[in-house]
Short mmCIF file of C-alpha atoms in Angstrom, two decimals:
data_model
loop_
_atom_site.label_atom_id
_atom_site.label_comp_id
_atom_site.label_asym_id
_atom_site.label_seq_id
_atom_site.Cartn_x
_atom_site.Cartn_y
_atom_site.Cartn_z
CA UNK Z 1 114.74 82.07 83.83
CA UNK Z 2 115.59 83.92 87.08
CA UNK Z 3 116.51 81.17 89.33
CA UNK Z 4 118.64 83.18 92.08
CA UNK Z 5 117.60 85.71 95.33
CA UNK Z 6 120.94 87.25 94.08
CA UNK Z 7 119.23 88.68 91.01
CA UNK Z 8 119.17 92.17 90.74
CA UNK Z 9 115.33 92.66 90.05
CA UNK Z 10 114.21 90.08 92.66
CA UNK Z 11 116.23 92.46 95.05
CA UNK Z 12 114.23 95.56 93.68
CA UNK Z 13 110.90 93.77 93.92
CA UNK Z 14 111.47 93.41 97.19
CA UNK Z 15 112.77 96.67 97.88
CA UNK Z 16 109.25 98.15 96.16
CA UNK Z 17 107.11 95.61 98.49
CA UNK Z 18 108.98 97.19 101.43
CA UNK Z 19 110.10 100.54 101.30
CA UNK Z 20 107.61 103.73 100.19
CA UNK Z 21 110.61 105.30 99.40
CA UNK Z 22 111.28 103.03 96.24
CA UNK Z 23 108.23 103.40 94.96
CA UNK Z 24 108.54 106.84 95.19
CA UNK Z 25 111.70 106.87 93.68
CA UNK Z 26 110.87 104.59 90.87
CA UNK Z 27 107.20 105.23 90.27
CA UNK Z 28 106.51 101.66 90.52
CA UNK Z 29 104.56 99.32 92.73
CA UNK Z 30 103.67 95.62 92.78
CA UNK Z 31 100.92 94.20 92.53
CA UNK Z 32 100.46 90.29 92.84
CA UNK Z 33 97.77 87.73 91.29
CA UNK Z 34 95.72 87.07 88.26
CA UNK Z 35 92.97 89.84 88.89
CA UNK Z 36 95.46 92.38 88.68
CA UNK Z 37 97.27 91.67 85.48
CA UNK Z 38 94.41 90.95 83.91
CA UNK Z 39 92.97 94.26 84.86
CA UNK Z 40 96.04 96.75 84.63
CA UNK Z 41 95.66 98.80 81.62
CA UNK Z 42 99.09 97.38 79.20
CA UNK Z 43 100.61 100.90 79.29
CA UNK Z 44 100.77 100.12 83.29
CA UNK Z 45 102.76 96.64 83.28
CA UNK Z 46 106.56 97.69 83.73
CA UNK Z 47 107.74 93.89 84.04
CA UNK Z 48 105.43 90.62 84.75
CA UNK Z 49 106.70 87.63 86.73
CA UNK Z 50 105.57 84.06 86.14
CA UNK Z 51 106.46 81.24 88.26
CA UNK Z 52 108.05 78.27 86.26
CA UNK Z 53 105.01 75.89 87.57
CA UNK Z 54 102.65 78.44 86.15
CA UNK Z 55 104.24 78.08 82.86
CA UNK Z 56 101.58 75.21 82.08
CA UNK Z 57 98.64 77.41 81.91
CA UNK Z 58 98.35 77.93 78.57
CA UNK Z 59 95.12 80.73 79.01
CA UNK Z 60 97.79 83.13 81.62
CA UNK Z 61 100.58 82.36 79.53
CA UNK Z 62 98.51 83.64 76.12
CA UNK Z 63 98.45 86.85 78.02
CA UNK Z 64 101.59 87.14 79.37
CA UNK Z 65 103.04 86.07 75.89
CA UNK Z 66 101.47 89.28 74.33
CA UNK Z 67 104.19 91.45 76.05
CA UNK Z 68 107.05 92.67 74.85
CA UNK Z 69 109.98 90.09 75.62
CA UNK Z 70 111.64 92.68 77.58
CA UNK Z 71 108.40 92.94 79.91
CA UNK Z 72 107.99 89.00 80.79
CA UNK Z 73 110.06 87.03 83.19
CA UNK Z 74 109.98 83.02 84.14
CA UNK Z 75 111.40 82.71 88.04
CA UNK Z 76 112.14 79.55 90.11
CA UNK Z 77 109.28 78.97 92.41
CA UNK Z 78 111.41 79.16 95.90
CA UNK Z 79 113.25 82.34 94.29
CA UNK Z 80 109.52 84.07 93.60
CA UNK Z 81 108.09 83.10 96.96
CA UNK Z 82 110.76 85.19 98.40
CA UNK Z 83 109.71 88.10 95.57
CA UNK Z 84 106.20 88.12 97.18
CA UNK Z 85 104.70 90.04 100.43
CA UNK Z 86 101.84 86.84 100.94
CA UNK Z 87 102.10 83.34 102.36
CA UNK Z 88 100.58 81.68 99.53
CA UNK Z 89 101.05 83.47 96.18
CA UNK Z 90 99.60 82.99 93.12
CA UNK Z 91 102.00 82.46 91.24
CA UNK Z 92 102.03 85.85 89.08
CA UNK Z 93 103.27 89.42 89.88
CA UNK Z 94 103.07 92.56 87.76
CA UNK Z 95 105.31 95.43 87.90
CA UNK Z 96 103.46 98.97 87.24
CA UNK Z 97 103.88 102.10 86.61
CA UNK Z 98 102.27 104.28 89.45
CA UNK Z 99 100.03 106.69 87.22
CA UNK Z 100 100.68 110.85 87.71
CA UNK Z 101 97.36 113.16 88.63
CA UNK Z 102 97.53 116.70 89.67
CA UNK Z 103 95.48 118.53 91.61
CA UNK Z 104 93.72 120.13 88.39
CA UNK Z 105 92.71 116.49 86.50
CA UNK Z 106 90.88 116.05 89.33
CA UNK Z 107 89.03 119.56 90.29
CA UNK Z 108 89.02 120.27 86.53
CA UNK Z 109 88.22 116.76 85.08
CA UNK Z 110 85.39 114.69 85.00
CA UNK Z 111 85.48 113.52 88.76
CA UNK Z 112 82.49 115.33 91.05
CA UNK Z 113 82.68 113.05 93.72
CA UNK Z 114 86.38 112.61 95.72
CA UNK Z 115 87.32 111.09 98.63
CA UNK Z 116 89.74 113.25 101.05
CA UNK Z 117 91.96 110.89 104.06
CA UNK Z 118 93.93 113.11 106.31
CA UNK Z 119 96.10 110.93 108.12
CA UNK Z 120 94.88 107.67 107.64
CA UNK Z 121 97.60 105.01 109.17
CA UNK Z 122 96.14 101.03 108.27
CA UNK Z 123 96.79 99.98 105.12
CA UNK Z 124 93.52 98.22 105.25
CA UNK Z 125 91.36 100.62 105.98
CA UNK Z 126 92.88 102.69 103.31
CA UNK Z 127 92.48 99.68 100.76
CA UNK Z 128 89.04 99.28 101.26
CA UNK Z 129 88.11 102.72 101.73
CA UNK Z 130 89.38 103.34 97.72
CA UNK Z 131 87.38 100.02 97.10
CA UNK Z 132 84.56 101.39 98.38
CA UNK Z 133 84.86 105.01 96.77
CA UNK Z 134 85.09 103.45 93.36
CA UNK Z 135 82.27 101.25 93.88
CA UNK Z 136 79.75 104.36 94.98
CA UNK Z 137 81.45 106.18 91.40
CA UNK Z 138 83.72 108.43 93.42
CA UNK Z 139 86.48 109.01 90.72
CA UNK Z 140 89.24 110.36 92.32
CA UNK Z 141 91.13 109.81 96.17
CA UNK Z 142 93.29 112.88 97.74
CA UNK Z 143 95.80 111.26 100.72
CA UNK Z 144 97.21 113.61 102.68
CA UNK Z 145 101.24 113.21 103.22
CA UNK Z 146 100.62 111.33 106.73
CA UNK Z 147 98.36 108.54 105.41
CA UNK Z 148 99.92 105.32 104.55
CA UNK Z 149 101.13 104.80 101.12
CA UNK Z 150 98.20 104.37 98.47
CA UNK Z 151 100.64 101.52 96.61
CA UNK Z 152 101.28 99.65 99.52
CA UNK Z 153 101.26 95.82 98.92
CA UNK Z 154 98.65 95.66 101.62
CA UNK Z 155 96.99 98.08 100.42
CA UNK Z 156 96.86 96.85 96.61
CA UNK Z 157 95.54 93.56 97.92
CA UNK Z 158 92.85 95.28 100.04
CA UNK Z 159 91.59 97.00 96.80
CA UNK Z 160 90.01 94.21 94.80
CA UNK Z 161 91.67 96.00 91.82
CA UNK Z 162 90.08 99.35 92.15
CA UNK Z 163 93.03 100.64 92.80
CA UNK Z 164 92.92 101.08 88.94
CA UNK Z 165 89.78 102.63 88.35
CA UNK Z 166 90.03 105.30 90.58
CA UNK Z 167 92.54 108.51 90.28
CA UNK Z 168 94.73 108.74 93.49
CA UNK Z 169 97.11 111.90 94.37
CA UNK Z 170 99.38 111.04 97.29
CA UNK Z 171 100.30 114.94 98.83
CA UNK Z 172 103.36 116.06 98.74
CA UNK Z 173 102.26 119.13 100.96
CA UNK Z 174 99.60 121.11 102.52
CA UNK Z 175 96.34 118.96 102.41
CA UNK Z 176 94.05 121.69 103.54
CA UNK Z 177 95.15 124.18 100.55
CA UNK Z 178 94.07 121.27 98.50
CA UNK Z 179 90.63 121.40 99.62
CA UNK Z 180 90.89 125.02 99.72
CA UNK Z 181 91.21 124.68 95.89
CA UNK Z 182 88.41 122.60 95.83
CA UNK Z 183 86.03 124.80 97.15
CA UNK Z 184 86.81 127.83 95.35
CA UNK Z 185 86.03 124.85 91.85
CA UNK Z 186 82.54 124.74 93.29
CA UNK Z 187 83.13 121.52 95.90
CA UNK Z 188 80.95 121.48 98.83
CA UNK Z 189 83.80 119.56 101.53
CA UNK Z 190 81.53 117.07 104.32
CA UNK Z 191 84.06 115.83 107.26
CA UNK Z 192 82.82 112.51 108.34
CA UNK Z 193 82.00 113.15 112.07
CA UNK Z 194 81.15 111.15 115.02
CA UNK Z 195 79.27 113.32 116.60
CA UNK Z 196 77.38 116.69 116.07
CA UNK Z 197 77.21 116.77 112.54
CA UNK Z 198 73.48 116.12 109.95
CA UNK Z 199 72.38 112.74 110.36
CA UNK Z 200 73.78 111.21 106.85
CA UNK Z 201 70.17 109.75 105.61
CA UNK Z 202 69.22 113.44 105.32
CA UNK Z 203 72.31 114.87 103.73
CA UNK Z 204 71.91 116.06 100.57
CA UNK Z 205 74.69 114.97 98.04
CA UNK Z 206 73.82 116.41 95.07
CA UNK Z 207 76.58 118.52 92.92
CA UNK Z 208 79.93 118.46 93.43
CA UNK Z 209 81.64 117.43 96.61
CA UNK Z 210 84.41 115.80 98.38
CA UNK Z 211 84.11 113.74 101.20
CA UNK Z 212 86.84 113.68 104.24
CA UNK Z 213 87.67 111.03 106.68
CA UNK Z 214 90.53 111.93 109.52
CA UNK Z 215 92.96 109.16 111.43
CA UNK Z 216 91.81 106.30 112.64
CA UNK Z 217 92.18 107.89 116.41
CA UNK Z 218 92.18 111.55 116.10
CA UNK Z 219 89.60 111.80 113.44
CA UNK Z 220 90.03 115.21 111.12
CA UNK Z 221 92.36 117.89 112.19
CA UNK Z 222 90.52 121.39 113.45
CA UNK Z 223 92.19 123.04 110.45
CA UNK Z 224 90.12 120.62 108.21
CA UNK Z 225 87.00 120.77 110.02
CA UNK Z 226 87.20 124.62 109.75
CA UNK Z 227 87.62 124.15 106.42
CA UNK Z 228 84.19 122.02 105.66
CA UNK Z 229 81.00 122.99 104.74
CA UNK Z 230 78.99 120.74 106.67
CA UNK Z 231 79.98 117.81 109.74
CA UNK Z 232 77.94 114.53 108.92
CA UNK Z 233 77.35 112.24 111.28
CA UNK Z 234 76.50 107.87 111.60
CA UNK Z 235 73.59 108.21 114.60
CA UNK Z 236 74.77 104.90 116.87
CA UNK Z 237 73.03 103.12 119.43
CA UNK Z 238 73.89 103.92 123.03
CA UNK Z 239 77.24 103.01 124.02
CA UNK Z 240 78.43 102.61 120.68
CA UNK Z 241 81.68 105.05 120.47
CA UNK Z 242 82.85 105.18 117.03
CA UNK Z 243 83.03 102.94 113.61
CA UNK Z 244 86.10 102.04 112.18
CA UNK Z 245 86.72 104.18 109.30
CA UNK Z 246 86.97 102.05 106.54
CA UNK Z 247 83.48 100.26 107.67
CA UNK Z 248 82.29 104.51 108.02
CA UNK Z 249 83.33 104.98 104.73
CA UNK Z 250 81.20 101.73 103.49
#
C-alpha cells in the first residue's frame, strides 16, 4: 500500500493533473471516479488507484481485482486526497492511456459528423461541448493547438465519460489545413456565427460535415471563416449579445 506523498507515482499523478506537458509527454491522463473506470475500455487503464477505505466494497474491488497486479494500487486515504484535483473524491482514480487518431481515421473512417474548436480556452466549455457532440452522434473532435487541453482533469470531469466515445485529435499545427483536408474528403465546414449567417432551424445537415466553434471572445479566426462553406447563426431576442459556446454548441 502506498502510504507516502513521497512516492514516486503519487508525484507523477500529480504532475499529469497539472501540467499538459506530462500528459503529452507520457500519453497519459487521469481520470477520477467510478463512472470512468467502469467505462474505460481495459486496454486504456495504465494503473488504478483505490483508497484503503474503499477496499470494503467488494462489487469495485471485483473489478479492480481483474487487473493485472502490476495495474492496481491500495493508497492511504490522506496520501490519495492529495493525488486528486477535487475536494471530495471518490475514492478511485484510473490512469489511461491517451488514445492516438490522425487526421485520416477521422476524414477516412466512419465519422461524418466532427466537431472543429479553434481556440477554445475553458476547460468547461470544452468538456461539455465533447459531451454534447457525442450525444448528437458526432464521432470525432479536432482542437486546434490554442484550445485547452482535451485531457484536462476539468475537462474529463466535465465530460460525463464521453470523453471515451468520441475520437479527439489535439493539433499539433495548422488547424485550417486540417479543414482544408476535410473539404477536399467531401466535408461541407459550418462556422457557428453570431450574426449573419442561415438561421440554424433551416440549415440543412445532411452528408458529411464538420461543425466549427471559435474562442470564447473572438469567435472563429477570418482564416477559418474564409475557409467555411456556410455561417450559421442562433436568431436571439433583442439585446441578447452572444451564447456561451458550450450552451451554442448544446
Amino acid at each position: 500500500m502506498i502510504t507516502s506523498a513521497n512516492n514516486t507515482q503519487v508525484k507523477n499523478i500529480i504532475q499529469l493533473n497539472q501540467k499538459a506537458k506530462a500528459r503529452r509527454e507520457q500519453g497519459l491522463f487521469v481520470a477520477e471516479g467510478r463512472k470512468m473506470f467502469g467505462e474505460a475500455p481495459k486496454d486504456w487503464i495504465s494503473r488504478v488507484y483505490v483508497t484503503e477505505s474503499l477496499t470494503a466494497d467488494e462489487s469495485l474491488m471485483k473489478q479492480v481485482m481483474e487487473l493485472p497486479e502490476e495495474k492496481r494500487e491500495i493508497v492511504a486515504d490522506n496520501v490519495f486526497r492529495q493525488m486528486c484535483d477535487t475536494r471530495t473524491p471518490q475514492g478511485i482514480l484510473t490512469v489511461l492511456k491517451k488514445p492516438v487518431w490522425t487526421v485520416e481515421d477521422i476524414l477516412k473512417g466512419d465519422a461524418p459528423l466532427v466537431m472543429v474548436l479553434e481556440d477554445l480556452q475553458d476547460p468547461g466549455n470544452m468538456g461539455t461541448i465533447i459531451r454534447t457532440a457525442a450525444a448528437a452522434g458526432f464521432r470525432a473532435l479536432i482542437a486546434s493547438e490554442g484550445c485547452v487541453d482535451a485531457y484536462n482533469p476539468k475537462v474529463v470531469r466535465s465530460t460525463a465519460g464521453c470523453l471515451l466515445k468520441i475520437k479527439i485529435i489535439q493539433c499539433r499545427g495548422d488547424l485550417i489545413q486540417i479543414v482544408g483536408e476535410a473539404k477536399h474528403t467531401g466535408f461541407r465546414i459550418y462556422a457557428a456565427h453570431p450574426r449573419g449567417g442561415k438561421d440554424l432551424f433551416e440549415t440543412d445537415f445532411s452528408g458529411k460535415f464538420a461543425i466549427a466553434l471559435g474562442n470564447e471572445a473572438n469567435g472563429l479566426s477570418s482564416r477559418m471563416l474564409k475557409l467555411c462553406d456556410q455561417l450559421v447563426t442562433i436568431h436571439m431576442e433583442a439585446g441578447v449579445e452572444s451564447l456561451n459556446a458550450s450552451v451554442a454548441c448544446l
